[in-house]
Tab-separated table of C-alpha atoms in Angstrom:
chain	number	residue	atom	x	y	z
A	7	UNK	CA	98.440	-11.256	77.799
A	8	UNK	CA	95.000	-12.638	76.918
A	9	UNK	CA	93.304	-9.696	78.651
A	10	UNK	CA	95.507	-7.236	76.782
A	11	UNK	CA	94.608	-8.794	73.447
A	12	UNK	CA	90.924	-8.639	74.317
A	13	UNK	CA	91.194	-4.977	75.285
A	14	UNK	CA	92.954	-3.987	72.060
A	15	UNK	CA	90.599	-6.082	69.977
A	16	UNK	CA	87.582	-4.483	71.629
A	17	UNK	CA	89.041	-1.072	70.906
A	18	UNK	CA	89.500	-1.849	67.247
A	19	UNK	CA	86.144	-3.521	66.864
A	20	UNK	CA	84.414	-0.439	68.188
A	21	UNK	CA	85.473	1.398	65.073
A	22	UNK	CA	85.433	-1.404	62.588
A	23	UNK	CA	82.973	-2.080	59.862
A	24	UNK	CA	84.087	-5.484	58.531
A	25	UNK	CA	82.139	-7.030	55.673
A	26	UNK	CA	78.947	-8.641	56.894
A	27	UNK	CA	79.139	-7.156	60.388
A	28	UNK	CA	75.677	-6.639	61.851
A	29	UNK	CA	74.775	-3.868	64.254
A	30	UNK	CA	71.466	-3.614	66.029
A	31	UNK	CA	69.311	-0.528	66.440
A	32	UNK	CA	66.905	0.228	69.308
A	33	UNK	CA	63.370	-0.951	68.660
A	34	UNK	CA	60.547	1.411	67.670
A	35	UNK	CA	58.251	-0.001	70.316
A	36	UNK	CA	57.294	2.462	73.038
A	37	UNK	CA	59.573	2.639	76.052
A	38	UNK	CA	57.973	1.788	79.413
A	39	UNK	CA	57.366	4.661	81.775
A	40	UNK	CA	59.975	3.160	84.060
A	41	UNK	CA	62.741	3.487	81.472
A	42	UNK	CA	65.869	5.143	82.956
A	43	UNK	CA	66.778	8.681	82.089
A	44	UNK	CA	69.203	8.435	79.198
A	45	UNK	CA	70.743	10.546	76.484
A	46	UNK	CA	68.057	11.869	74.073
A	47	UNK	CA	67.857	10.241	70.705
A	48	UNK	CA	69.129	12.147	67.691
A	49	UNK	CA	67.973	15.717	67.289
A	50	UNK	CA	67.601	16.574	63.646
A	51	UNK	CA	68.477	19.825	61.900
A	52	UNK	CA	68.697	19.764	58.131
A	53	UNK	CA	71.181	22.631	58.221
A	54	UNK	CA	73.521	20.511	60.347
A	55	UNK	CA	74.325	18.635	57.159
A	56	UNK	CA	74.738	21.797	55.124
A	57	UNK	CA	71.732	21.031	52.958
A	58	UNK	CA	69.443	23.960	53.756
A	59	UNK	CA	69.654	27.702	54.107
A	60	UNK	CA	69.765	28.962	57.640
A	61	UNK	CA	66.529	30.891	57.109
A	62	UNK	CA	64.574	28.059	55.438
A	63	UNK	CA	62.404	26.522	58.126
A	64	UNK	CA	60.723	23.218	57.197
A	65	UNK	CA	57.253	22.413	58.427
A	66	UNK	CA	57.271	21.077	61.993
A	67	UNK	CA	57.331	17.310	62.355
A	68	UNK	CA	56.695	14.797	65.070
A	69	UNK	CA	58.908	11.755	65.492
A	70	UNK	CA	57.144	8.471	64.943
A	71	UNK	CA	57.889	4.789	64.658
A	72	UNK	CA	57.688	2.988	61.336
A	73	UNK	CA	54.943	0.454	60.700
A	74	UNK	CA	56.072	-2.052	58.028
A	75	UNK	CA	53.055	-1.999	55.704
A	76	UNK	CA	54.708	-2.063	52.284
A	77	UNK	CA	52.577	-2.247	49.142
A	78	UNK	CA	53.283	-5.038	46.631
A	79	UNK	CA	53.388	-3.722	43.061
A	80	UNK	CA	53.589	-5.914	39.954
A	81	UNK	CA	55.749	-5.177	36.916
A	82	UNK	CA	53.585	-3.498	34.317
A	83	UNK	CA	53.510	-1.163	31.353
A	84	UNK	CA	51.601	2.108	31.691
A	85	UNK	CA	50.399	4.096	28.678
A	86	UNK	CA	50.483	7.833	29.387
A	87	UNK	CA	47.126	9.602	29.105
A	88	UNK	CA	46.485	13.313	28.437
A	89	UNK	CA	46.985	15.284	31.656
A	90	UNK	CA	49.095	12.591	33.331
A	91	UNK	CA	52.035	13.575	35.514
A	92	UNK	CA	54.829	11.358	36.764
A	93	UNK	CA	53.670	11.705	40.364
A	94	UNK	CA	50.077	10.978	39.373
A	95	UNK	CA	51.181	7.820	37.578
A	96	UNK	CA	53.140	6.811	40.659
A	97	UNK	CA	50.052	7.276	42.814
A	98	UNK	CA	47.941	5.243	40.393
A	99	UNK	CA	50.359	2.323	40.108
A	100	UNK	CA	51.704	2.383	43.664
A	101	UNK	CA	55.314	2.591	42.516
A	102	UNK	CA	57.747	5.388	43.367
A	103	UNK	CA	58.024	8.307	40.957
A	104	UNK	CA	61.822	8.364	41.259
A	105	UNK	CA	62.015	4.655	40.528
A	106	UNK	CA	59.762	5.059	37.464
A	107	UNK	CA	61.893	7.952	36.212
A	108	UNK	CA	65.103	5.983	36.728
A	109	UNK	CA	63.717	2.902	34.963
A	110	UNK	CA	62.583	4.915	31.927
A	111	UNK	CA	65.556	7.262	31.674
A	112	UNK	CA	63.527	10.350	32.563
A	113	UNK	CA	65.284	13.426	33.911
A	114	UNK	CA	63.996	16.685	35.374
A	115	UNK	CA	61.572	18.237	34.520
A	116	UNK	CA	60.261	14.711	33.712
A	117	UNK	CA	58.330	15.521	30.537
A	118	UNK	CA	56.004	12.713	29.415
A	119	UNK	CA	53.685	12.610	26.407
A	120	UNK	CA	50.290	10.999	25.749
A	121	UNK	CA	50.730	7.537	24.268
A	122	UNK	CA	54.194	7.105	25.761
A	123	UNK	CA	54.720	3.665	27.293
A	124	UNK	CA	56.385	3.587	30.714
A	125	UNK	CA	57.805	0.514	32.401
A	126	UNK	CA	56.631	0.343	36.019
A	127	UNK	CA	59.143	-1.568	38.187
A	128	UNK	CA	57.471	-4.077	40.462
A	129	UNK	CA	58.450	-4.772	44.028
A	130	UNK	CA	57.538	-3.798	47.558
A	131	UNK	CA	57.198	-0.075	48.226
A	132	UNK	CA	57.081	1.745	51.560
A	133	UNK	CA	55.232	5.071	51.620
A	134	UNK	CA	57.158	7.549	53.793
A	135	UNK	CA	55.202	9.226	56.601
A	136	UNK	CA	56.009	12.426	58.472
A	137	UNK	CA	58.821	12.083	60.995
A	138	UNK	CA	60.174	8.801	59.619
A	139	UNK	CA	63.903	8.490	58.968
A	140	UNK	CA	65.618	6.271	56.466
A	141	UNK	CA	67.336	4.318	59.217
A	142	UNK	CA	64.041	3.687	61.007
A	143	UNK	CA	62.419	2.517	57.767
A	144	UNK	CA	65.265	0.120	56.976
A	145	UNK	CA	65.216	-1.192	60.520
A	146	UNK	CA	61.468	-1.800	60.439
A	147	UNK	CA	61.901	-4.093	57.432
A	148	UNK	CA	65.155	-5.681	58.602
A	149	UNK	CA	67.219	-4.514	55.626
A	150	UNK	CA	70.483	-2.527	55.349
A	151	UNK	CA	69.830	1.183	54.840
A	152	UNK	CA	72.677	1.445	52.336
A	153	UNK	CA	70.847	-1.051	50.076
A	154	UNK	CA	67.756	1.172	50.168
A	155	UNK	CA	69.939	4.172	49.248
A	156	UNK	CA	71.507	2.371	46.279
A	157	UNK	CA	68.264	0.813	45.048
A	158	UNK	CA	66.404	4.140	45.045
A	159	UNK	CA	69.305	6.240	43.785
A	160	UNK	CA	69.132	8.570	46.796
A	161	UNK	CA	71.662	11.384	46.834
A	162	UNK	CA	72.813	14.050	49.248
A	163	UNK	CA	71.331	15.524	51.373
A	164	UNK	CA	69.325	12.259	51.736
A	165	UNK	CA	66.208	14.049	52.963
A	166	UNK	CA	63.061	11.988	52.449
A	167	UNK	CA	59.731	13.528	51.458
A	168	UNK	CA	56.403	12.667	53.046
A	169	UNK	CA	54.494	10.530	50.553
A	170	UNK	CA	57.660	9.376	48.800
A	171	UNK	CA	57.635	5.664	47.935
A	172	UNK	CA	60.828	3.724	48.606
A	173	UNK	CA	61.480	0.466	46.799
A	174	UNK	CA	62.649	-2.152	49.300
A	175	UNK	CA	65.448	-4.639	48.580
A	176	UNK	CA	64.352	-8.076	47.419
A	177	UNK	CA	65.895	-9.439	50.622
A	178	UNK	CA	63.249	-7.653	52.728
A	179	UNK	CA	61.209	-10.248	54.671
A	180	UNK	CA	57.717	-10.819	53.325
A	181	UNK	CA	56.256	-10.437	56.818
A	182	UNK	CA	58.598	-8.240	58.926
A	183	UNK	CA	55.899	-7.755	61.573
A	184	UNK	CA	56.347	-11.365	62.666
A	185	UNK	CA	60.140	-11.226	62.764
A	186	UNK	CA	61.669	-11.696	66.201
A	187	UNK	CA	63.763	-8.875	67.638
A	188	UNK	CA	66.848	-11.058	67.184
A	189	UNK	CA	66.061	-11.716	63.517
A	190	UNK	CA	65.441	-8.038	62.834
A	191	UNK	CA	68.653	-6.998	64.603
A	192	UNK	CA	70.655	-9.619	62.711
A	193	UNK	CA	69.319	-8.385	59.363
A	194	UNK	CA	69.959	-4.711	60.075
A	195	UNK	CA	73.485	-3.399	59.477
A	196	UNK	CA	74.500	0.074	60.620
A	197	UNK	CA	77.617	2.210	60.705
A	198	UNK	CA	78.511	5.870	61.094
A	199	UNK	CA	77.912	6.554	57.411
A	200	UNK	CA	74.347	5.279	57.787
A	201	UNK	CA	73.699	7.905	60.470
A	202	UNK	CA	74.914	10.658	58.144
A	203	UNK	CA	72.782	9.467	55.214
A	204	UNK	CA	69.734	8.050	56.976
A	205	UNK	CA	69.205	10.141	60.082
A	206	UNK	CA	67.141	12.906	58.474
A	207	UNK	CA	63.387	12.938	59.177
A	208	UNK	CA	60.977	13.042	56.255
A	209	UNK	CA	59.963	16.633	55.582
A	210	UNK	CA	56.266	17.399	55.817
A	211	UNK	CA	54.392	18.944	52.924
A	212	UNK	CA	54.860	22.737	53.397
A	213	UNK	CA	51.243	23.262	52.341
A	214	UNK	CA	49.892	20.976	55.019
A	215	UNK	CA	48.666	22.318	58.314
A	216	UNK	CA	50.650	20.719	61.101
A	217	UNK	CA	50.019	21.244	64.774
A	218	UNK	CA	53.208	21.892	66.696
A	219	UNK	CA	53.483	19.376	69.525
A	220	UNK	CA	55.485	19.929	72.713
A	221	UNK	CA	58.809	18.063	72.892
A	222	UNK	CA	58.154	14.437	73.904
A	223	UNK	CA	59.523	13.271	77.229
A	224	UNK	CA	60.359	9.796	75.908
A	225	UNK	CA	64.144	9.651	75.484
A	226	UNK	CA	63.785	7.633	72.280
A	227	UNK	CA	61.801	10.363	70.532
A	228	UNK	CA	63.377	13.056	68.361
A	229	UNK	CA	62.616	16.772	68.461
A	230	UNK	CA	63.596	19.702	66.317
A	231	UNK	CA	66.253	22.014	67.783
A	232	UNK	CA	64.950	25.409	68.836
A	233	UNK	CA	67.407	27.310	66.691
A	234	UNK	CA	68.778	26.377	63.298
A	235	UNK	CA	72.488	26.864	62.677
A	236	UNK	CA	74.616	26.274	59.602
A	237	UNK	CA	78.029	24.581	59.580
A	238	UNK	CA	81.102	26.647	58.648
A	239	UNK	CA	80.935	27.512	54.953
A	240	UNK	CA	84.632	26.815	54.376
A	241	UNK	CA	86.955	24.497	56.254
A	242	UNK	CA	90.535	23.561	55.425
A	243	UNK	CA	90.651	20.271	57.326
A	244	UNK	CA	92.863	21.347	60.232
A	245	UNK	CA	91.974	19.642	63.496
A	246	UNK	CA	93.158	19.492	67.096
A	247	UNK	CA	93.455	16.369	69.244
A	248	UNK	CA	90.178	15.752	71.103
A	249	UNK	CA	91.977	14.100	74.045
A	250	UNK	CA	95.494	13.301	75.190
A	251	UNK	CA	96.369	9.673	75.784
A	252	UNK	CA	98.136	6.524	74.648
A	253	UNK	CA	97.230	5.202	71.213
A	254	UNK	CA	95.524	1.818	71.541
A	255	UNK	CA	94.796	1.234	67.864
A	256	UNK	CA	95.716	3.187	64.767
A	257	UNK	CA	93.948	3.754	61.488
A	258	UNK	CA	93.630	1.069	58.833
A	259	UNK	CA	93.534	-2.680	58.338
A	260	UNK	CA	94.121	-4.940	61.328
A	261	UNK	CA	94.047	-8.194	59.388
A	262	UNK	CA	91.341	-10.779	59.052
A	263	UNK	CA	89.009	-8.324	57.337
A	264	UNK	CA	89.013	-6.005	60.361
A	265	UNK	CA	89.465	-2.307	59.621
A	266	UNK	CA	89.735	0.597	62.043
A	267	UNK	CA	88.218	3.736	60.532
A	268	UNK	CA	89.835	5.985	63.126
A	269	UNK	CA	92.010	6.039	66.235
A	270	UNK	CA	91.367	4.506	69.653
A	271	UNK	CA	92.999	6.517	72.434
A	272	UNK	CA	93.307	5.346	76.045
A	273	UNK	CA	92.069	7.903	78.595
A	274	UNK	CA	90.898	8.042	82.192
A	275	UNK	CA	87.190	7.749	82.947
A	276	UNK	CA	85.618	11.206	82.792
A	277	UNK	CA	88.329	12.800	80.635
A	278	UNK	CA	86.870	15.829	78.797
A	279	UNK	CA	86.317	15.238	75.078
A	280	UNK	CA	86.932	18.420	73.112
A	281	UNK	CA	85.663	19.373	69.668
A	282	UNK	CA	88.497	18.960	67.178
A	283	UNK	CA	87.351	22.022	65.182
A	284	UNK	CA	84.473	24.468	64.809
A	285	UNK	CA	81.245	22.929	63.581
A	286	UNK	CA	77.669	21.868	64.207
A	287	UNK	CA	76.625	18.743	66.089
A	288	UNK	CA	75.099	16.377	63.519
A	289	UNK	CA	74.352	13.557	65.971
A	290	UNK	CA	74.469	13.004	69.726
A	291	UNK	CA	73.148	9.745	71.130
A	292	UNK	CA	73.822	6.162	72.118
A	293	UNK	CA	71.688	4.191	69.682
A	294	UNK	CA	74.602	2.239	68.141
A	295	UNK	CA	75.556	-0.325	70.756
A	296	UNK	CA	79.077	-0.875	69.432
A	297	UNK	CA	80.036	2.799	69.844
A	298	UNK	CA	78.092	3.591	73.019
A	299	UNK	CA	77.876	7.354	73.511
A	300	UNK	CA	78.573	8.858	70.087
A	301	UNK	CA	78.870	12.417	68.785
A	302	UNK	CA	79.223	13.509	65.152
A	303	UNK	CA	80.255	17.061	64.280
A	304	UNK	CA	79.841	18.543	60.796
A	305	UNK	CA	82.617	21.033	60.043
A	306	UNK	CA	81.464	21.990	56.564
A	307	UNK	CA	83.106	21.326	53.195
A	308	UNK	CA	82.408	17.607	53.587
A	309	UNK	CA	84.364	17.170	56.848
A	310	UNK	CA	82.828	15.255	59.764
A	311	UNK	CA	84.425	14.048	63.008
A	312	UNK	CA	83.156	11.218	65.213
A	313	UNK	CA	83.717	10.676	68.933
A	314	UNK	CA	82.744	7.274	70.374
A	315	UNK	CA	82.563	5.438	73.742
A	316	UNK	CA	81.595	8.594	75.653
A	317	UNK	CA	80.216	8.172	79.160
A	318	UNK	CA	78.431	11.515	78.969
A	319	UNK	CA	77.196	13.652	76.079
A	320	UNK	CA	77.184	17.407	76.732
A	321	UNK	CA	75.831	18.582	73.370
A	322	UNK	CA	72.654	18.151	71.347
A	323	UNK	CA	72.033	17.871	67.653
A	324	UNK	CA	71.983	21.229	65.870
A	325	UNK	CA	74.197	22.864	68.506
A	326	UNK	CA	77.073	25.037	67.317
A	327	UNK	CA	80.471	24.264	68.881
A	328	UNK	CA	83.914	25.806	68.770
A	329	UNK	CA	87.259	24.035	68.636
A	330	UNK	CA	88.223	23.025	72.166
A	331	UNK	CA	84.673	23.052	73.565
A	332	UNK	CA	83.985	20.138	75.905
A	333	UNK	CA	81.356	18.075	74.093
A	334	UNK	CA	81.323	15.085	76.428
A	335	UNK	CA	83.214	12.945	78.909
A	336	UNK	CA	85.153	9.838	77.937
A	337	UNK	CA	84.276	6.420	79.282
A	338	UNK	CA	83.929	2.787	78.293
A	339	UNK	CA	80.443	2.712	76.787
A	340	UNK	CA	79.919	0.424	73.830
A	341	UNK	CA	81.972	-2.666	73.062
A	342	UNK	CA	85.162	-1.822	74.945
A	343	UNK	CA	86.595	-2.944	78.266
A	344	UNK	CA	88.598	0.109	79.301
A	345	UNK	CA	88.017	3.874	79.109
A	346	UNK	CA	88.965	5.226	75.695
A	347	UNK	CA	87.911	7.504	72.873
A	348	UNK	CA	87.301	6.308	69.352
A	349	UNK	CA	87.979	9.270	67.049
A	350	UNK	CA	87.287	9.456	63.319
A	351	UNK	CA	87.714	12.084	60.630
A	352	UNK	CA	85.638	11.710	57.458
A	353	UNK	CA	85.835	13.648	54.217
A	354	UNK	CA	82.800	13.365	51.944
A	355	UNK	CA	81.638	10.404	54.074
A	356	UNK	CA	84.900	8.472	53.587
A	357	UNK	CA	87.123	7.805	56.643
A	358	UNK	CA	90.614	9.285	56.426
A	359	UNK	CA	93.631	8.761	58.671
A	360	UNK	CA	93.279	11.286	61.532
A	361	UNK	CA	97.054	11.292	62.040
A	362	UNK	CA	97.434	13.082	58.700
A	363	UNK	CA	95.213	15.956	59.840
A	364	UNK	CA	96.261	16.368	63.485
A	365	UNK	CA	99.251	18.214	64.976
A	366	UNK	CA	102.326	16.059	65.515
A	367	UNK	CA	102.526	14.756	69.063
A	368	UNK	CA	105.751	15.286	70.993
């Protein structure tokens, strides 16, 4: 009986995001040459999130780790001079232009006039570099990405811009460089929604000249997909079952603050995992320990499906898939003790009960 309880609990925990739960993220430090061959880290395509036209190619970028070298800025008042621009003022003061605009109630096209007094919010600001993602930035400072999103008023499609200055939460350690790996992991919280909002790389300045580098061999590095594809433009929310098997844990509250955001389905090791509907792979990797091998598919119209605990991932980010395509093989990766699939359906980033959108099982 004890083993059964542990198995079911592990299945539910793999999908749960209880308040205060901490999830670790792989470190930015370089991987030794002897590192085993593993699933590539996330491959990023802006169109996979439906935020760019299929023919709009951003400047090439090269994945890079984040060095926590935030700039401390004091609260101050700035008097606008003739010829000043909001971005120029941001560069002069060290604060973020979006933060300044938000503080002073400025809206696009951000008109300012000589003699106008602007409040400059103080704090610690990180200047975004090419190839950095929001998740990597938050991880480098040991703070929850969702707090960075809220503090800076970031909105969809959550694409950062090279040179953009992000205000860090007050809880950010004063000296993150000297934090131990355990301390940094404990301070960093991550869930599926964070991957959707913080997995985009900062876009390089289109006017800059960037040398295209060959794809890195390091499995922790990210590369751009060779071909950009857009998710379906319209989707009605009709899905098929990704696997057949016994239901281990259903959707919803499990008591004690534990919530399952999807379904956990018992399967045999190596069972094919099939795409529940047409779409574009938004993520394929194993960077979230609790989920193990994880795939996210964007179906358009705000619909995303998640497939966790895979033993093998057959698709890459930016790849177009059809309903029924085998996207991976089921296993017991992550925090589970028997082969199973954790399956989620999300609408506009919010988890919904998959049973309401799947065919009735006989």
